[in-house]
CSV table of C-alpha atoms and ligand atoms in Angstrom, one decimal:
chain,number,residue,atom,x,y,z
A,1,UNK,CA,100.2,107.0,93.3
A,2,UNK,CA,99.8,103.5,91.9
A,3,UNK,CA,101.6,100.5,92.2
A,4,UNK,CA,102.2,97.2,91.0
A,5,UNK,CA,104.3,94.3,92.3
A,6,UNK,CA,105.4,91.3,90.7
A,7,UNK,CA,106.1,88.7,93.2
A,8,UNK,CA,108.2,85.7,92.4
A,9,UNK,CA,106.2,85.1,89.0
A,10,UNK,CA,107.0,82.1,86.9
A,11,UNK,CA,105.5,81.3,83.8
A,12,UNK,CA,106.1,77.6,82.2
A,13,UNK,CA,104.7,76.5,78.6
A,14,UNK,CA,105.0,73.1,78.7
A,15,UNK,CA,108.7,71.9,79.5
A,16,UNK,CA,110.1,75.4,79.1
A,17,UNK,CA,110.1,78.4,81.8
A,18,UNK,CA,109.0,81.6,79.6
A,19,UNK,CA,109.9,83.5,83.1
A,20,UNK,CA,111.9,82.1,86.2
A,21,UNK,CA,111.2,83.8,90.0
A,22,UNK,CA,110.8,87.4,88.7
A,23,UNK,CA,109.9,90.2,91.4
A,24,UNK,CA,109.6,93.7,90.3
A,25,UNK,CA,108.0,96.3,92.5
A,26,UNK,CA,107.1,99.8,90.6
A,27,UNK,CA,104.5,102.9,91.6
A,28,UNK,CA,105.8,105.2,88.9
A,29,UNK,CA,107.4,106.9,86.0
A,30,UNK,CA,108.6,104.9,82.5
A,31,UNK,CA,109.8,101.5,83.0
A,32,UNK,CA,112.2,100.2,80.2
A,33,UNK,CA,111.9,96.3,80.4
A,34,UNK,CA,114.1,95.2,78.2
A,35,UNK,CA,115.7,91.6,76.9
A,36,UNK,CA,116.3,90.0,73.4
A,37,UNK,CA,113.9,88.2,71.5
A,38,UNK,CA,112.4,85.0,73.8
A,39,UNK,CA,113.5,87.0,77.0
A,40,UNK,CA,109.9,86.6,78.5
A,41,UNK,CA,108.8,90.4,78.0
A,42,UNK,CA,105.3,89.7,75.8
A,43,UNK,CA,104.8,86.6,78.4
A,44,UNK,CA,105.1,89.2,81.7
A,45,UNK,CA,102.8,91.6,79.7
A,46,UNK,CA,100.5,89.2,79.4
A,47,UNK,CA,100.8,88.7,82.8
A,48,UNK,CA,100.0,91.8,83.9
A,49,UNK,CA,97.6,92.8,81.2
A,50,UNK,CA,95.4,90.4,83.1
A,51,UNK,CA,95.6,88.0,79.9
A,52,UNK,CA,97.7,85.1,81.5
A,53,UNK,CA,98.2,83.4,84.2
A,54,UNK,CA,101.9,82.6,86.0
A,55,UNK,CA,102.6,79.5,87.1
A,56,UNK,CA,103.8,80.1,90.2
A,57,UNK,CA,104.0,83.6,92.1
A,58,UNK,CA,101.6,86.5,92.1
A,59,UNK,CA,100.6,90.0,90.6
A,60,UNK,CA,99.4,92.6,93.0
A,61,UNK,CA,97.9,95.9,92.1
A,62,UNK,CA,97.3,98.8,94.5
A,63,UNK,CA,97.8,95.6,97.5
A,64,UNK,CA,95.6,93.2,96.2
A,65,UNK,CA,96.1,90.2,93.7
A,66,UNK,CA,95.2,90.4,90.3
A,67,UNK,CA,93.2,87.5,90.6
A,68,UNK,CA,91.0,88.5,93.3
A,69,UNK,CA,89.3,91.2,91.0
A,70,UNK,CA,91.0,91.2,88.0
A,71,UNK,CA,88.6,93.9,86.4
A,72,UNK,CA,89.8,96.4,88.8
A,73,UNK,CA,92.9,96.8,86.9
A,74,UNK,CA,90.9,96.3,83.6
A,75,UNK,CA,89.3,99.7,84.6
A,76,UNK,CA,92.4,101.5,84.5
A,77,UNK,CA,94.7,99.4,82.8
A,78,UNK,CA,96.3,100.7,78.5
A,79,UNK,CA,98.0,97.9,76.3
A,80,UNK,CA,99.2,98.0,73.4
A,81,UNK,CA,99.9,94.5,72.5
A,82,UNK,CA,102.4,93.5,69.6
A,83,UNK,CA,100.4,92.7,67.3
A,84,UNK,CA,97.4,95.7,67.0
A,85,UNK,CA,94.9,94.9,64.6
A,86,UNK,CA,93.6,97.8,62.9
A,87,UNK,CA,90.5,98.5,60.9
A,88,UNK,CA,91.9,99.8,57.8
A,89,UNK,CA,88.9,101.1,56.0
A,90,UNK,CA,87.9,103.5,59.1
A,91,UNK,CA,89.6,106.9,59.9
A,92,UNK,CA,91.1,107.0,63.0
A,93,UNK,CA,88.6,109.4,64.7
A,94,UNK,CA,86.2,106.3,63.7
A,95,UNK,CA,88.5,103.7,64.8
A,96,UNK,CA,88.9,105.6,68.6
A,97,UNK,CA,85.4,106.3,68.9
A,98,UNK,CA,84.2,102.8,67.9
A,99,UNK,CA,86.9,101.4,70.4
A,100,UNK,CA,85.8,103.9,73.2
A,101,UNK,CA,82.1,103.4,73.2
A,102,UNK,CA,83.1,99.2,73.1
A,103,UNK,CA,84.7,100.4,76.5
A,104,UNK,CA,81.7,101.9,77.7
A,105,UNK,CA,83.6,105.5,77.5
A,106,UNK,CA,82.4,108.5,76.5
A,107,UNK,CA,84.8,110.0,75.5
A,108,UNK,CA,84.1,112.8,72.5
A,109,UNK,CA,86.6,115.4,74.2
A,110,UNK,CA,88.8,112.9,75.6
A,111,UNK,CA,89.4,112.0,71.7
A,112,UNK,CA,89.8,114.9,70.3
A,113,UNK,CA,92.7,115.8,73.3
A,114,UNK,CA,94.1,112.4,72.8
A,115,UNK,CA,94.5,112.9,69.0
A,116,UNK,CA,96.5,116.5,69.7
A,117,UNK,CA,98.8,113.9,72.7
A,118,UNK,CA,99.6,111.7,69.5
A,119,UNK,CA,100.0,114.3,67.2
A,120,UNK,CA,97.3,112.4,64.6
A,121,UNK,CA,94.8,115.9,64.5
A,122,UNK,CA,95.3,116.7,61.1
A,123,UNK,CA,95.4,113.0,59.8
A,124,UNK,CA,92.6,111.8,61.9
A,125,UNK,CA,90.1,112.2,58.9
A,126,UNK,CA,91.8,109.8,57.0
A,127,UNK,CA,92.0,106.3,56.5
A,128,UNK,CA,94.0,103.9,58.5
A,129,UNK,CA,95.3,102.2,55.3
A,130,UNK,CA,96.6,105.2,54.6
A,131,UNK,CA,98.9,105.3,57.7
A,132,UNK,CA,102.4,104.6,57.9
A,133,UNK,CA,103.5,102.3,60.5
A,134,UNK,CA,104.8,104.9,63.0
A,135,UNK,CA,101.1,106.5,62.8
A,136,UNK,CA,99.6,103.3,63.2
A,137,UNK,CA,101.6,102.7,66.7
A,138,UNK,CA,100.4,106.3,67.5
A,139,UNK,CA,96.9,105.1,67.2
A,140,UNK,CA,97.7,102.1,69.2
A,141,UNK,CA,98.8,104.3,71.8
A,142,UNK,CA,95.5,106.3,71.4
A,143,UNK,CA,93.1,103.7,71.7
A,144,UNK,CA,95.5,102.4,75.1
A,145,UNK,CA,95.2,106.0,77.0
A,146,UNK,CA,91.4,106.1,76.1
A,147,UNK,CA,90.3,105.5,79.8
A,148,UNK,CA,93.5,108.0,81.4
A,149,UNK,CA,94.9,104.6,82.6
A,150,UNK,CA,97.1,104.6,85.9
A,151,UNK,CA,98.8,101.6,83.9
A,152,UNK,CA,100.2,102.0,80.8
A,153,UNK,CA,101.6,98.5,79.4
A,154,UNK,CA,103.3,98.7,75.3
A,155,UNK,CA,104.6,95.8,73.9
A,156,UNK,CA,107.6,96.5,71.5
A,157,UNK,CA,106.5,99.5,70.1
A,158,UNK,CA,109.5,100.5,68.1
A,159,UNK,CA,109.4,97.3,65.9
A,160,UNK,CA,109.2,98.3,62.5
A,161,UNK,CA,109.0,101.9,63.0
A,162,UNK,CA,112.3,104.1,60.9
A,163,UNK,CA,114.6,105.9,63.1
A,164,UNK,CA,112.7,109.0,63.1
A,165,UNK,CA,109.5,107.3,63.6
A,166,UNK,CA,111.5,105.7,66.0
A,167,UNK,CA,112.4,108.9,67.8
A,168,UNK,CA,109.2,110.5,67.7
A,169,UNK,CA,107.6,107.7,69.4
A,170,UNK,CA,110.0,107.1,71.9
A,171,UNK,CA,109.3,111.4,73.0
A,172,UNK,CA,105.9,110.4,73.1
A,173,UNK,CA,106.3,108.0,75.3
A,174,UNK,CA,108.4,110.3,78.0
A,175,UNK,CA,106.1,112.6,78.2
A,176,UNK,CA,103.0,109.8,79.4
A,177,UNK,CA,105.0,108.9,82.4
A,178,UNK,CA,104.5,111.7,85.3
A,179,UNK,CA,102.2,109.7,88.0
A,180,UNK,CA,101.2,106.9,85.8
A,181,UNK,CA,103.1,103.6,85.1
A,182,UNK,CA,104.4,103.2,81.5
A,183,UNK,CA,105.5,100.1,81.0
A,184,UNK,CA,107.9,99.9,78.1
A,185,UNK,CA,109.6,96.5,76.3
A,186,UNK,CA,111.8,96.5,74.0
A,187,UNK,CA,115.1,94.7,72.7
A,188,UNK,CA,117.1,98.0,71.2
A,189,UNK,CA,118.3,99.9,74.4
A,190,UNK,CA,118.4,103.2,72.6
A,191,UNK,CA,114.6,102.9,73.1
A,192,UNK,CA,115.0,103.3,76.8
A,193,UNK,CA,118.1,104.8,77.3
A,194,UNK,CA,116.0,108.8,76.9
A,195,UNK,CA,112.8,107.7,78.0
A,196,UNK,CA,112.9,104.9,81.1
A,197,UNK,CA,113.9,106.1,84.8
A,198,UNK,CA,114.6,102.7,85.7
A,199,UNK,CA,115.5,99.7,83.4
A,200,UNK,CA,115.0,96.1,84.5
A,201,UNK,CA,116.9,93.5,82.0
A,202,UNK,CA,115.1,90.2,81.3
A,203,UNK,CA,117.1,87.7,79.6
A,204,UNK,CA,116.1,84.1,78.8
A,205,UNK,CA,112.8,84.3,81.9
A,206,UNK,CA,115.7,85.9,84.2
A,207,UNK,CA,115.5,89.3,85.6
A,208,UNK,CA,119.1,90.5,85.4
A,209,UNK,CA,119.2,93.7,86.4
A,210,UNK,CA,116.6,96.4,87.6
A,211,UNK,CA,117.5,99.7,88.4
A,212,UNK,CA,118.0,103.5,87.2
A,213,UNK,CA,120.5,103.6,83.6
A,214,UNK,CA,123.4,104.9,85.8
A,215,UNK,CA,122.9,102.2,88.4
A,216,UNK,CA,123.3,99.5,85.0
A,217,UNK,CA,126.5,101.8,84.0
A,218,UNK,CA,127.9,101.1,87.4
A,219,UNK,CA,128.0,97.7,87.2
A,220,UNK,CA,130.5,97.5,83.8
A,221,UNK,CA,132.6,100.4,85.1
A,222,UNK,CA,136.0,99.8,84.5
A,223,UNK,CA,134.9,96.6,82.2
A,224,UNK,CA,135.0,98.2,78.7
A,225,UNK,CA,137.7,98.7,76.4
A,226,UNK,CA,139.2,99.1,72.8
A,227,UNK,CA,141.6,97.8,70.8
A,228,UNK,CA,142.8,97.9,67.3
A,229,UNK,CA,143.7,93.8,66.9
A,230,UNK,CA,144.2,92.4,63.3
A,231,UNK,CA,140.7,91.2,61.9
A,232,UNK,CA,141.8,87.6,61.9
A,233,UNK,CA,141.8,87.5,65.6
A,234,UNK,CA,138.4,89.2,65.9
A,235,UNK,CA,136.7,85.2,66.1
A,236,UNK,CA,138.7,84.7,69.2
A,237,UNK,CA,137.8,87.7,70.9
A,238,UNK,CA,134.3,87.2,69.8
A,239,UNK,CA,133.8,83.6,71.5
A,240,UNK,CA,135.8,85.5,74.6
A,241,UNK,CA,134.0,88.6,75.7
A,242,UNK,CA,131.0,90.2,74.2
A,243,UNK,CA,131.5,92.5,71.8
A,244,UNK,CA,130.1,95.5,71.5
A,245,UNK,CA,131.2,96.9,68.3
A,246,UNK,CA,133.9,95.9,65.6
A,247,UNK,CA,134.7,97.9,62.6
A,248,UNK,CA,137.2,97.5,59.9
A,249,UNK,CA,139.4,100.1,59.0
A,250,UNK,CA,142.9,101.0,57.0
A,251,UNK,CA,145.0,100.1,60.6
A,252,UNK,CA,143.1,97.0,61.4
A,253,UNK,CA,139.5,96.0,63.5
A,254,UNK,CA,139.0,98.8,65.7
A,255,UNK,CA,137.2,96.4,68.6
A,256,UNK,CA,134.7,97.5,71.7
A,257,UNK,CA,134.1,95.0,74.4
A,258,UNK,CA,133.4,94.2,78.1
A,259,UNK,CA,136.2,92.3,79.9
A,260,UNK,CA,137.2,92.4,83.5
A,261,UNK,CA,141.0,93.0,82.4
A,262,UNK,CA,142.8,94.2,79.2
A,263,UNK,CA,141.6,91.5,76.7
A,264,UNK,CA,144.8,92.7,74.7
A,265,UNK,CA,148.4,94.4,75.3
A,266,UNK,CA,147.1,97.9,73.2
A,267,UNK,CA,143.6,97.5,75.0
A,268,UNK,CA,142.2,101.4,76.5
A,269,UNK,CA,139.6,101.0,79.2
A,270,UNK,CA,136.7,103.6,77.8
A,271,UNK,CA,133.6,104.9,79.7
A,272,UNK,CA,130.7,102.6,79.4
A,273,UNK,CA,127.3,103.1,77.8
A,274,UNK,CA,124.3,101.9,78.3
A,275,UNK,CA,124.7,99.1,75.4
A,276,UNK,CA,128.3,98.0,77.1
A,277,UNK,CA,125.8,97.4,80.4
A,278,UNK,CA,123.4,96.0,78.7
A,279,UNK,CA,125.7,93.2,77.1
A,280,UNK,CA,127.8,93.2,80.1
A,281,UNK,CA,124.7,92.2,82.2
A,282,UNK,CA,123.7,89.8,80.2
A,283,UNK,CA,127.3,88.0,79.8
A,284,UNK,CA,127.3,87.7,83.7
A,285,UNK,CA,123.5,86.3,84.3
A,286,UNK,CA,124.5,83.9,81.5
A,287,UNK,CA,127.9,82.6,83.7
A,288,UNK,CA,126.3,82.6,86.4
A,289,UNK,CA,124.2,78.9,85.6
A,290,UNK,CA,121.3,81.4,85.2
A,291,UNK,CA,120.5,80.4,81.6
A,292,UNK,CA,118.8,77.1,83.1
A,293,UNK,CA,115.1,76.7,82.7
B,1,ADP,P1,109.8,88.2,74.2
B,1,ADP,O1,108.6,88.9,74.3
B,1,ADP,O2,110.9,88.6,75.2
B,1,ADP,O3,110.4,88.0,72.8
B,1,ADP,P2,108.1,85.9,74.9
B,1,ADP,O4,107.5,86.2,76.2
B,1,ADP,O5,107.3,86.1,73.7
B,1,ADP,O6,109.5,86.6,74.7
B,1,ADP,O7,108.5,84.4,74.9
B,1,ADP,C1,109.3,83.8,75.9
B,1,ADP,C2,109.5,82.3,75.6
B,1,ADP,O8,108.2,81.7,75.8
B,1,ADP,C3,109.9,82.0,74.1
B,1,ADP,O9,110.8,80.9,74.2
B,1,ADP,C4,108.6,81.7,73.5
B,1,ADP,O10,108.8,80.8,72.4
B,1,ADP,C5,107.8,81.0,74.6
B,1,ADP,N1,106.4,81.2,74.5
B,1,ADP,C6,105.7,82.4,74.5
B,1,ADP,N2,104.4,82.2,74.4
B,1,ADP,C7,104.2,80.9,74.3
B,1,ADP,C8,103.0,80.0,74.2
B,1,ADP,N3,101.8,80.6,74.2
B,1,ADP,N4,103.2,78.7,74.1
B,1,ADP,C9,104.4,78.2,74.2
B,1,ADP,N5,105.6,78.9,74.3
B,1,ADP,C10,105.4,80.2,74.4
């Protein structure tokens, strides 16, 4: 079993802290980290891809820093960074081999299992022009699980991709977990609501939360309700409580929100999901001063 523990990492970019005293521990399964755009997700990626450096704190894999040996994860370390540059003129089969034997691998029946894993068999004689964008991630993910890495790090992978594309991926990406680390980011939390055992929420360098879904569910339990309010007091609400959800209809704004008590007279406290947490999580980091760096 691996693991990989983030100790009090901060990362500053000149007068602004991309992440603030963040400490993660992990030795398995799918880890959804997940935050809104600027959160700090690519900058802890590129933490722990071994591409950056925090500020303060420190990275440890298998007990020892990352910056003792850094190649040591290298060996056994996928990424699929956000932006994947493909070569569009060469088929994919080309494209992995060329990528595995610039990683020293050989890796002839590796590729050939690897392109059944991301279902690209049939297409692999094709060009990557050709691809459409949730084939394109699939070769990403390819060319990251060329060396069977015990660390498997994607970068918002879902960007782009339609919702079936979407779906398919997010499948794929279940089913890589088992002993290895997958690390998963992402800002839609439908992307790790099936596929993460444990979610950590980073929001503006903060870790917020970090825990299994139903742990996140437990903490705005009893917080979220609807109402039906007329849709001119929809701004007020709004600037009061996060809202989930608002939609218009024949007997008025039909409103979905996290409050700690009945934001209106009609209000009806409703079992949470994993968005409600998600917002609700983020709402309390934000009043509790943590939004300073
Ligand atoms: P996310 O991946 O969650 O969208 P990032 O890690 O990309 O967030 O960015 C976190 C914050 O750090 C943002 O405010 C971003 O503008 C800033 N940032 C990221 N990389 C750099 C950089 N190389 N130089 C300066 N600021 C950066």
């Amino acid at each position: 079993m691996s693991r990989l523990e983030i100790e009090s990492v901060s990362k500053r970019y000149g007068d602004l802290w991309a992440l603030r005293d963040v400490s993660l521990e992990i030795d398995r399964g799918v880890v959804g980290l997940l935050g809104p755009n600027g959160a700090g997700k690519s900058t802890l990626m590129r933490i722990l891809a071994t591409i950056s450096r925090p500020t303060e704190g420190r990275v440890l894999w298998e007990g020892r820093p990352l910056t003792d040996d850094p190649d040591r994860l290298r060996r056994t370390l996928g990424y699929l960074p956000q932006e994947f540059g493909l070569y569009p003129r060469l088929t994919a089969r080309e494209f992995l081999r060329y990528l595995a034997s610039a990683k020293g691998l050989d890796a002839d029946e590796r590729l050939e299992q690897l392109l059944s894993v991301v279902n690209l068999r049939e297409a692999a004689d094709r060009k990557l022009e050709t691809y459409s964008g949730g084939m394109r991630q699939r070769v990403g993910i390819a060319q990251a699980l060329l060396n069977d890495p015990d660390l498997l790090i994607v970068d918002e992978p879902t960007v782009g991709l339609d919702p079936e594309e979407r779906a398919r991926f997010r499948s794929l990406l279940s089913e890589l977990g088992g002993d290895r680390i997958v690390l998963l980011s992402t800002h839609i939390v439908s992307d790790v609501e099936a596929t993460a055992q444990r979610i950590a929420v980073l929001d503006d360098g903060h870790l917020r939360a970090d825990g299994p879904p139903e742990e996140l569910l437990a903490a705005v339990e009893g917080r979220v309700w609807e109402a039906v309010v007329a849709a001119d007091r929809l701004p007020d609400l709004r600037s009061r409580y996060p809202v989930a959800s608002a939609a218009h209809r024949a007997d008025g704004a039909h409103v979905r929100l996290v409050a700690d008590g009945p934001p209106t007279e009609n209000a009806r406290q409703v079992d949470p999901s994993l968005e409600d947490a998600y917002l609700g999580l983020m709402q309390d980091g934000r009043e509790d001063g943590g939004e300073g760096r």
